[in-house]
PDB file of C-alpha atoms in Angstrom:
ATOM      1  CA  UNK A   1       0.000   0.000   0.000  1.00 62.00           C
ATOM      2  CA  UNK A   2       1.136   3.628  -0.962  1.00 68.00           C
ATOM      3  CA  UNK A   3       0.552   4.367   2.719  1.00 73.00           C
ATOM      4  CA  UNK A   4       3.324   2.313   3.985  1.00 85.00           C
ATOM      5  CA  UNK A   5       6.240   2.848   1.636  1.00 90.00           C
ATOM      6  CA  UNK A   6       8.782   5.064   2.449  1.00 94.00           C
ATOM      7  CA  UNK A   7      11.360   6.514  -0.224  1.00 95.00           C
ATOM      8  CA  UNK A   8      14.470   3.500   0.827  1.00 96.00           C
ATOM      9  CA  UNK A   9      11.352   1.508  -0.672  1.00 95.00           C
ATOM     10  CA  UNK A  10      11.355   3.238  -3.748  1.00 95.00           C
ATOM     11  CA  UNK A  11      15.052   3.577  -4.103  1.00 96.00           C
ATOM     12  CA  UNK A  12      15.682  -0.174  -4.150  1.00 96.00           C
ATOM     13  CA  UNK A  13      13.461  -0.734  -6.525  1.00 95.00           C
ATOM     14  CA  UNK A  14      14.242   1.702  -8.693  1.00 96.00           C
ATOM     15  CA  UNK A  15      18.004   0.446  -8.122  1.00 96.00           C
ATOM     16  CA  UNK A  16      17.339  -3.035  -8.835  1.00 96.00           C
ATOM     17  CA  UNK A  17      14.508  -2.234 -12.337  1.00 95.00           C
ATOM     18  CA  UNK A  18      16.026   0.638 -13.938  1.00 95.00           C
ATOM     19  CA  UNK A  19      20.274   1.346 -12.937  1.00 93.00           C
ATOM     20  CA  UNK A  20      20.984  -2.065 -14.639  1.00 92.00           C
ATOM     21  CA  UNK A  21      19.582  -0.537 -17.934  1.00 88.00           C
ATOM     22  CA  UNK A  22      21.380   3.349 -17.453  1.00 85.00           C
ATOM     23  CA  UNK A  23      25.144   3.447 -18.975  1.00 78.00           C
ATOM     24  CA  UNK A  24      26.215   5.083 -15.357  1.00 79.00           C
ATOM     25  CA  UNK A  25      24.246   2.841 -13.651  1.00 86.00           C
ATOM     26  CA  UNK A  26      27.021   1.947 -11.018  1.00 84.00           C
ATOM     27  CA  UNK A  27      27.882   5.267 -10.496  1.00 86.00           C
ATOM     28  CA  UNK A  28      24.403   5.839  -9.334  1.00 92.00           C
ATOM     29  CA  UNK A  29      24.200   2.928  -7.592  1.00 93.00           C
ATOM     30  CA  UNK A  30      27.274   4.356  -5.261  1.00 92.00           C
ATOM     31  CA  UNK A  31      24.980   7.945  -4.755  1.00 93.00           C
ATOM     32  CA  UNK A  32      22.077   5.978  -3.958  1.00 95.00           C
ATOM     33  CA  UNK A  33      23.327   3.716  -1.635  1.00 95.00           C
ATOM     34  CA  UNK A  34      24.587   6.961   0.527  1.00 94.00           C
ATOM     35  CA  UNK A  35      21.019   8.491   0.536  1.00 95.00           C
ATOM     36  CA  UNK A  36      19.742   4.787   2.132  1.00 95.00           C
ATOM     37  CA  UNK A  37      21.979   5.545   4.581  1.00 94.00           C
ATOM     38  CA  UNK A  38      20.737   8.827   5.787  1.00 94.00           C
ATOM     39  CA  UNK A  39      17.992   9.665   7.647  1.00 93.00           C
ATOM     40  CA  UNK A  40      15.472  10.688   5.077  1.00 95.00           C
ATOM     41  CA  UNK A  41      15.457   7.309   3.603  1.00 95.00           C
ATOM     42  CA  UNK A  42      12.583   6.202   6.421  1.00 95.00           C
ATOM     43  CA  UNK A  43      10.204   9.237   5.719  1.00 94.00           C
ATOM     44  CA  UNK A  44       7.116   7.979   4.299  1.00 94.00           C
ATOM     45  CA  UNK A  45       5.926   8.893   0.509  1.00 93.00           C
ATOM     46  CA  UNK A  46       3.035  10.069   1.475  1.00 91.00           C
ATOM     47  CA  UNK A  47       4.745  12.337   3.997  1.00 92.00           C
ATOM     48  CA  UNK A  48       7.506  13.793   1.365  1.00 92.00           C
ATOM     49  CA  UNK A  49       7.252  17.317  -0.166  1.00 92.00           C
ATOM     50  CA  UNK A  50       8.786  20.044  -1.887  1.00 93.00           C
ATOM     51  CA  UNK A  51       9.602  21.330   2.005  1.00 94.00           C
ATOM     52  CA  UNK A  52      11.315  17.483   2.581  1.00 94.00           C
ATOM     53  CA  UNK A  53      14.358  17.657   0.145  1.00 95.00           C
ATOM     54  CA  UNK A  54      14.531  21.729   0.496  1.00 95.00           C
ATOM     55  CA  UNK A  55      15.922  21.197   3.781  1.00 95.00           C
ATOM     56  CA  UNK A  56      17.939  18.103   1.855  1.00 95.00           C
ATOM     57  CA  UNK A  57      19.068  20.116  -0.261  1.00 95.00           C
ATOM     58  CA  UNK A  58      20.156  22.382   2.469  1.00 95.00           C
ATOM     59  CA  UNK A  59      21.997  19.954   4.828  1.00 94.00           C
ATOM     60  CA  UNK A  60      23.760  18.396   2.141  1.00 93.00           C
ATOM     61  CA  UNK A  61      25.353  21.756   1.272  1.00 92.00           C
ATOM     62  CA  UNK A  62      26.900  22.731   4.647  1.00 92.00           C
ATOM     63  CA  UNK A  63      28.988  18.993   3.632  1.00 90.00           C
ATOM     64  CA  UNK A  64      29.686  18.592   0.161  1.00 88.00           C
ATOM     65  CA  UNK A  65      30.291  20.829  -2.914  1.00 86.00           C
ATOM     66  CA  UNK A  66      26.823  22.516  -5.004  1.00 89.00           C
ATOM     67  CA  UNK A  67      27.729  19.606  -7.718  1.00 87.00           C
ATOM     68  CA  UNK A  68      27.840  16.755  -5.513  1.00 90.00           C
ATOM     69  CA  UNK A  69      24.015  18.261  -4.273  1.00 93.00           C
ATOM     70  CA  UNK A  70      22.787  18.962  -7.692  1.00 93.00           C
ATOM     71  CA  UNK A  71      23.835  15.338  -9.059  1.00 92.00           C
ATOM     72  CA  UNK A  72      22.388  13.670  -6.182  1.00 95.00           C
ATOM     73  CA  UNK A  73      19.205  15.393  -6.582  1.00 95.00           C
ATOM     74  CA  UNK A  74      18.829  15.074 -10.508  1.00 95.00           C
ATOM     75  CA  UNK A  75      19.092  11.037  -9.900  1.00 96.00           C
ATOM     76  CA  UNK A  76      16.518  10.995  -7.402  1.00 96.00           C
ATOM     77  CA  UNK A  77      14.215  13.514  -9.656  1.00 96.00           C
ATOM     78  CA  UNK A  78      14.452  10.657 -12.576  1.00 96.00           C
ATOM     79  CA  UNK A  79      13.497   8.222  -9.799  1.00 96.00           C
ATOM     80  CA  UNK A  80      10.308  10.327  -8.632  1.00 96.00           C
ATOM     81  CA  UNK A  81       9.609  10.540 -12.508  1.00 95.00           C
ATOM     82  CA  UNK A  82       9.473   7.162 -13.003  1.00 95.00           C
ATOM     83  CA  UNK A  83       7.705   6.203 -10.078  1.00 94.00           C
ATOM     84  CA  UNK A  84       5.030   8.648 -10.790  1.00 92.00           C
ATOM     85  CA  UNK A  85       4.753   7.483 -14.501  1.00 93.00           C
ATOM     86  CA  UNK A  86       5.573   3.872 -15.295  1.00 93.00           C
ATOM     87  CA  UNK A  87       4.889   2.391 -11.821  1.00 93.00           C
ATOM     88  CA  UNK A  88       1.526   4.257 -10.986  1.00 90.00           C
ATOM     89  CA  UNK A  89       2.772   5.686  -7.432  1.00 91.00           C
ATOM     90  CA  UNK A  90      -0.044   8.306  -6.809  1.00 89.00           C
ATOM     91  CA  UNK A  91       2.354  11.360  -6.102  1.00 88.00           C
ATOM     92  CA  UNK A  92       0.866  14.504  -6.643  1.00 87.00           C
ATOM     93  CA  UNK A  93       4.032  15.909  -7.681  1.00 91.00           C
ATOM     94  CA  UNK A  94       7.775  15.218  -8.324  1.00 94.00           C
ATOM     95  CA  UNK A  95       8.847  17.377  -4.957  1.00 93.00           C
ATOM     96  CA  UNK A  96      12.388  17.628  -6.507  1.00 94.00           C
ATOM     97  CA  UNK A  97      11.231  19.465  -9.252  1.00 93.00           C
ATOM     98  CA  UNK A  98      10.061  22.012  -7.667  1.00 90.00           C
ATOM     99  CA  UNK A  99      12.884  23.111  -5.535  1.00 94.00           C
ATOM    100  CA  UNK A 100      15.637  25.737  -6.669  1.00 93.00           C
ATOM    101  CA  UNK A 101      18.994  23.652  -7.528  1.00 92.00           C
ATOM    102  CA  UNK A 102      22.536  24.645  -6.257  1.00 89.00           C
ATOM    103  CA  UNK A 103      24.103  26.462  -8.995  1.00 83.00           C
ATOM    104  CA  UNK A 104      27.282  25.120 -10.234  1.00 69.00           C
ATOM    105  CA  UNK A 105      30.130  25.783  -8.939  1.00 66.00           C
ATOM    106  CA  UNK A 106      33.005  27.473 -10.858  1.00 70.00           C
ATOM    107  CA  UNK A 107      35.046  25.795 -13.192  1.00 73.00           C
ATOM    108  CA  UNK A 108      38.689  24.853 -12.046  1.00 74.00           C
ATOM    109  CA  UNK A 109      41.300  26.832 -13.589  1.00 82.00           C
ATOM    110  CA  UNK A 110      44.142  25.170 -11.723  1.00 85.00           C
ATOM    111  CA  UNK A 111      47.508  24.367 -13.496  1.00 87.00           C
ATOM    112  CA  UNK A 112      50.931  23.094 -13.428  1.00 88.00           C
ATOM    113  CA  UNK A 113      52.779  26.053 -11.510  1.00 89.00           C
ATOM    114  CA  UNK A 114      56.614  26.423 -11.933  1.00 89.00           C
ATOM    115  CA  UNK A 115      58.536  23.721  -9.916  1.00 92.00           C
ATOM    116  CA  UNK A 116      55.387  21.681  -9.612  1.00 93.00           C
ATOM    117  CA  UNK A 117      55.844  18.926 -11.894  1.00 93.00           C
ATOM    118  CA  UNK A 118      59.839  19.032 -11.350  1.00 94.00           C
ATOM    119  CA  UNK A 119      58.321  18.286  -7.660  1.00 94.00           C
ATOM    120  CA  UNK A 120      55.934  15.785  -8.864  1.00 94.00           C
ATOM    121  CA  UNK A 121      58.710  13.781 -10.892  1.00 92.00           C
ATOM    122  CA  UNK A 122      61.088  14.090  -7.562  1.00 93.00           C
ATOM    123  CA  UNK A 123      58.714  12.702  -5.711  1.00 92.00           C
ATOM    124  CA  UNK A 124      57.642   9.709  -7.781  1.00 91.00           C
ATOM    125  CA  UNK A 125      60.671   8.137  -7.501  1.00 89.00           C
ATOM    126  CA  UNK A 126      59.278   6.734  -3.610  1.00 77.00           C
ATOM    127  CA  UNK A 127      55.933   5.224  -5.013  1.00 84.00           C
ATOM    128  CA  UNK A 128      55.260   1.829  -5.709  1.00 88.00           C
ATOM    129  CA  UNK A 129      52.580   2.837  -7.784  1.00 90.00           C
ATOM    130  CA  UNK A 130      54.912   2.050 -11.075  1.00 91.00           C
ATOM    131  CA  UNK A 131      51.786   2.865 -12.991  1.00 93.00           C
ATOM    132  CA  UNK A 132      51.115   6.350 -11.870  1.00 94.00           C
ATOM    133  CA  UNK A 133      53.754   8.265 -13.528  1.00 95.00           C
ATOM    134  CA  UNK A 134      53.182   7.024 -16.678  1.00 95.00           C
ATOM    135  CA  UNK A 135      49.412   8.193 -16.499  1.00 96.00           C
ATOM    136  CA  UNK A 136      50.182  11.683 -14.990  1.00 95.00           C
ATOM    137  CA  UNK A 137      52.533  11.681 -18.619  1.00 95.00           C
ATOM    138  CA  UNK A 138      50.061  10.921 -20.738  1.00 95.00           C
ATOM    139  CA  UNK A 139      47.115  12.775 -19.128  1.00 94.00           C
ATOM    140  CA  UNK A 140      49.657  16.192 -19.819  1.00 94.00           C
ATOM    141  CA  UNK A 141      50.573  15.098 -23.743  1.00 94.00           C
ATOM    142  CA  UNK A 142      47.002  13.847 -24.206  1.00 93.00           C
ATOM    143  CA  UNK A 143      44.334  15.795 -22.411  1.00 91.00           C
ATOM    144  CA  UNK A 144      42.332  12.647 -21.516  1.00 91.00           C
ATOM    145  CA  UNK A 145      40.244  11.672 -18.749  1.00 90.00           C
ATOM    146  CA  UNK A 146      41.533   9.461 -15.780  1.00 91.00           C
ATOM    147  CA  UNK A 147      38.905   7.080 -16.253  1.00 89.00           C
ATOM    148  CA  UNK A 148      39.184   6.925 -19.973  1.00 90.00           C
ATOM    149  CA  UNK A 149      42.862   5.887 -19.398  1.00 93.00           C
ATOM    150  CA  UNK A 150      41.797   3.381 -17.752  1.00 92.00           C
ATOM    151  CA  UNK A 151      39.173   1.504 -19.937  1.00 90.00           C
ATOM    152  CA  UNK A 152      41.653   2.038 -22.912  1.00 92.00           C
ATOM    153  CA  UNK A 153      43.091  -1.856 -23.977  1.00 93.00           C
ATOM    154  CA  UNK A 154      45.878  -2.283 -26.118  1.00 94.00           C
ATOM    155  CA  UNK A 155      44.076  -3.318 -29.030  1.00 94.00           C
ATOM    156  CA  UNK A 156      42.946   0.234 -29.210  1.00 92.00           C
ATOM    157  CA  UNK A 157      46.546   1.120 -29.765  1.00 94.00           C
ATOM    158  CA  UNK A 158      47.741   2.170 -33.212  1.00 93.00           C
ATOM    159  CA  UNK A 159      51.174   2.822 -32.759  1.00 91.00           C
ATOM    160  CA  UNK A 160      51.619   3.063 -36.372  1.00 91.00           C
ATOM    161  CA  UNK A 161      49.931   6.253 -37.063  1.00 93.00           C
ATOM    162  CA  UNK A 162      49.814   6.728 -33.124  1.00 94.00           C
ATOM    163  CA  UNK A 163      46.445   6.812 -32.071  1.00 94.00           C
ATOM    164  CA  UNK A 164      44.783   5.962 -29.669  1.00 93.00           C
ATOM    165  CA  UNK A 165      40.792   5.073 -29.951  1.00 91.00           C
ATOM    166  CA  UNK A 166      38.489   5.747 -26.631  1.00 87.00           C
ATOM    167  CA  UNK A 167      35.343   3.342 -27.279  1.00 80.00           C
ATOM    168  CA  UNK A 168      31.825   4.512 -25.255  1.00 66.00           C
ATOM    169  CA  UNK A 169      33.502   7.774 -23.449  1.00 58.00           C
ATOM    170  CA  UNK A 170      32.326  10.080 -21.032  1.00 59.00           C
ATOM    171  CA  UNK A 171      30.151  11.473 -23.752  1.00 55.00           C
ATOM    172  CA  UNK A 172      28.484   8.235 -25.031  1.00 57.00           C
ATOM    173  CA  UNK A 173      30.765   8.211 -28.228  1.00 68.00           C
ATOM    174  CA  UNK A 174      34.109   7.057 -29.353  1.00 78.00           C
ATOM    175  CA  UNK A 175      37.016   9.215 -30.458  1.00 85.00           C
ATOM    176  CA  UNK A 176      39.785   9.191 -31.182  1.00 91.00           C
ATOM    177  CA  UNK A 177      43.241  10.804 -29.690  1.00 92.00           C
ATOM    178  CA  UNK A 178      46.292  11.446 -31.747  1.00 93.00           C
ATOM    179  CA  UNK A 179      49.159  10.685 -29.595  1.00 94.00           C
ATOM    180  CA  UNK A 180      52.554  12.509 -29.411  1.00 93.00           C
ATOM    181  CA  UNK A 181      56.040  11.108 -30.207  1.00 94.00           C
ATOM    182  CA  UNK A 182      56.335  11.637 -26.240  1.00 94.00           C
ATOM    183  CA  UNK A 183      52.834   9.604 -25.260  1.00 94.00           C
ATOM    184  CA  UNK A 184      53.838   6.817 -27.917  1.00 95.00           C
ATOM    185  CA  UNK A 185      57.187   6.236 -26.040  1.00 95.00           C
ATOM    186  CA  UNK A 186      55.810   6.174 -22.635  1.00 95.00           C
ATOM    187  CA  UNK A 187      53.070   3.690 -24.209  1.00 95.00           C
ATOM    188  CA  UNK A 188      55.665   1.007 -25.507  1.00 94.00           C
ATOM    189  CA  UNK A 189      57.415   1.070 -22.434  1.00 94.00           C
ATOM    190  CA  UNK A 190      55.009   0.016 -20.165  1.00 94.00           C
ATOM    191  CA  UNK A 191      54.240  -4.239 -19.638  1.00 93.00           C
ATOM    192  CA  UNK A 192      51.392  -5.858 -21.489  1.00 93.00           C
ATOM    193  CA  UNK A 193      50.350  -8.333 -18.722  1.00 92.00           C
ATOM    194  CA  UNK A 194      46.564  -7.731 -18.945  1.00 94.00           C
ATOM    195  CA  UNK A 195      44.250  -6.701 -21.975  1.00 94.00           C
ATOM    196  CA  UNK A 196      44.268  -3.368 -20.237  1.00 95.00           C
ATOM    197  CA  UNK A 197      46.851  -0.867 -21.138  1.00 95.00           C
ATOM    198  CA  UNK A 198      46.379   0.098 -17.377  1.00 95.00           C
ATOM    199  CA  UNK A 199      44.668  -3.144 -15.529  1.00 94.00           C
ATOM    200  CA  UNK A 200      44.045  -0.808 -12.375  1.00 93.00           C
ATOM    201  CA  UNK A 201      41.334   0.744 -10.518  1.00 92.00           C
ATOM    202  CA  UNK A 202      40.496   4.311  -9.957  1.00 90.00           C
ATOM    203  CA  UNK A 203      40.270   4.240  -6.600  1.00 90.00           C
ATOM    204  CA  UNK A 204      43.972   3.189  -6.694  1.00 93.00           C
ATOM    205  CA  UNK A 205      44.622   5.801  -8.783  1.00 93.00           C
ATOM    206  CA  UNK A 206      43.199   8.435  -6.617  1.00 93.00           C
ATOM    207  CA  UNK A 207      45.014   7.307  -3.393  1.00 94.00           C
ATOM    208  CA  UNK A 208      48.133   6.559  -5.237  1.00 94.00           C
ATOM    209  CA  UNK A 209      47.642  10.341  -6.618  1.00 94.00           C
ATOM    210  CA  UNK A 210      47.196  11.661  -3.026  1.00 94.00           C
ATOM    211  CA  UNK A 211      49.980  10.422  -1.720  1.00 94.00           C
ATOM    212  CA  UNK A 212      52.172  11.716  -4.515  1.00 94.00           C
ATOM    213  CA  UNK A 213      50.676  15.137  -3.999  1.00 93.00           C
ATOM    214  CA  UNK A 214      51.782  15.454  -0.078  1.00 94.00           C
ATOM    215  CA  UNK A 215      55.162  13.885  -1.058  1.00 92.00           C
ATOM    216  CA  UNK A 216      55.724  16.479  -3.701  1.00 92.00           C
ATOM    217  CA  UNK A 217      54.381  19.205  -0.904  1.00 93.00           C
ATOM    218  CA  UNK A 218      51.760  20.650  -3.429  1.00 92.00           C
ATOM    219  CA  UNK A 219      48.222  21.840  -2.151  1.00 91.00           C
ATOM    220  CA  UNK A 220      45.028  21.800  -4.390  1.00 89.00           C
ATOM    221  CA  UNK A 221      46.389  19.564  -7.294  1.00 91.00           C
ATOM    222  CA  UNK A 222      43.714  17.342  -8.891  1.00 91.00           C
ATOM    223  CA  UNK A 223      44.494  14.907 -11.507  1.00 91.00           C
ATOM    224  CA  UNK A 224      41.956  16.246 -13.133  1.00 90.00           C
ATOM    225  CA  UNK A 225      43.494  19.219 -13.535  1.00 90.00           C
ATOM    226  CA  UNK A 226      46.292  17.753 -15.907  1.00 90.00           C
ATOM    227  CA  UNK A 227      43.584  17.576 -18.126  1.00 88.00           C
ATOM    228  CA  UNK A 228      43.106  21.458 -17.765  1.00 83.00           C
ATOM    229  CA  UNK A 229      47.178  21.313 -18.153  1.00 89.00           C
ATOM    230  CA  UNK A 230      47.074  19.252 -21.409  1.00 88.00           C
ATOM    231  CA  UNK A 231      44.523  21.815 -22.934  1.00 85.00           C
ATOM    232  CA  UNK A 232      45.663  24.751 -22.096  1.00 85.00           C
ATOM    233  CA  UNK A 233      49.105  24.341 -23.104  1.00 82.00           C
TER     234      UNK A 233
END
């Protein structure tokens, strides 16, 4: 009965019917799996409104960054949509809908400063993380994503005409990246031991990043921003 569900009710189901058919499906899974865990999970549908993920909104955004908030509440909005039209839950309204959205934050501007990567390089030398170097290489002579590093396989390699082809990207589509004499070299150097030009995770990659970072005594340095690096320059 509507009367008894409460929204953890209509998250499962909507993780377990509809993420399995969504390209980021995992990635939502993750964000959903946080919201079970919070309090508002056990308020009832037929207690929710607009006034019930306002203040949401509102805690969320004393603890994480306006993105984090607005991405969270644009997966739960598709959830209320669905609900309300394929599975015949008798909401009045989609309460997310309703409410104002965080505004985005700023882009990043951040870059390589002088010294930094000299710093970077210095400090590499101490990781075990033989992968890592490589990657922060190819992310400056390349501009591509972390993650789209690591889907790439070595059949995807042409080292012939060095390229390199990205298959179902970020975007939904697959391009492909012209590679410099530099990222061809640091390509044939690494080990083939896995179909995977890089058979590691991203969590690994973000760690081994981190630690990098405080070795090299640099604040504010995201991977990410080598991508901002590799553009720019």
């Amino acid at each position: 009965l509507f009367s008894n569900l409460d929204l953890s009710s209509l998250i499962i189901r909507y993780q377990h019917e509809i993420l399995p058919l969504k390209k980021g499906g995992a990635n939502e899974r993750i964000v959903l799996d946080a919201v079970l865990r919070r309090k508002i999970s056990g308020t009832l549908l037929s207690a929710i409104n607009v006034s019930t993920f306002a203040s949401y909104r509102d805690e969320r955004l004393k603890l994480v960054r306006a993105s984090t908030v607005k991405r969270e509440l644009a997966i739960l909005q598709h959830m209320f949509n669905v609900a309300r039209s394929e599975w015949g839950i008798p909401l009045s309204n989609n309460p997310i809908e309703l409410i104002q959205k965080p505004s985005a934050s700023k882009p990043r501007k951040r870059r390589l400063e002088a010294g930094e990567l000299e710093a970077l390089q210095d400090a590499v030398k101490g990781s075990r993380a033989t992968y890592l170097w490589p990657l922060v290489e190819l992310a400056i002579e390349t501009g591509m994503r972390r993650g789209e590093m690591l889907k790439a396989e070595w059949r995807d390699l042409d080292v012939q005409v060095r390229k390199l082809t990205l298959n179902d990207t970020k975007n939904g589509e697959d391009r492909t990246i012209p590679l410099t004499v530099r990222a061809t070299e640091v390509l044939l150097k690494l080990p083939r031991t896995d179909n995977r030009i890089f058979p590691v995770s991203p969590v690994a990659v973000r760690h081994a990043w981190e630690r990098l970072r405080k070795r090299a005594g640099i604040e504010d340095l995201h991977f990410h921003d080598l991508r901002h690096e590799a553009i720019s320059r």
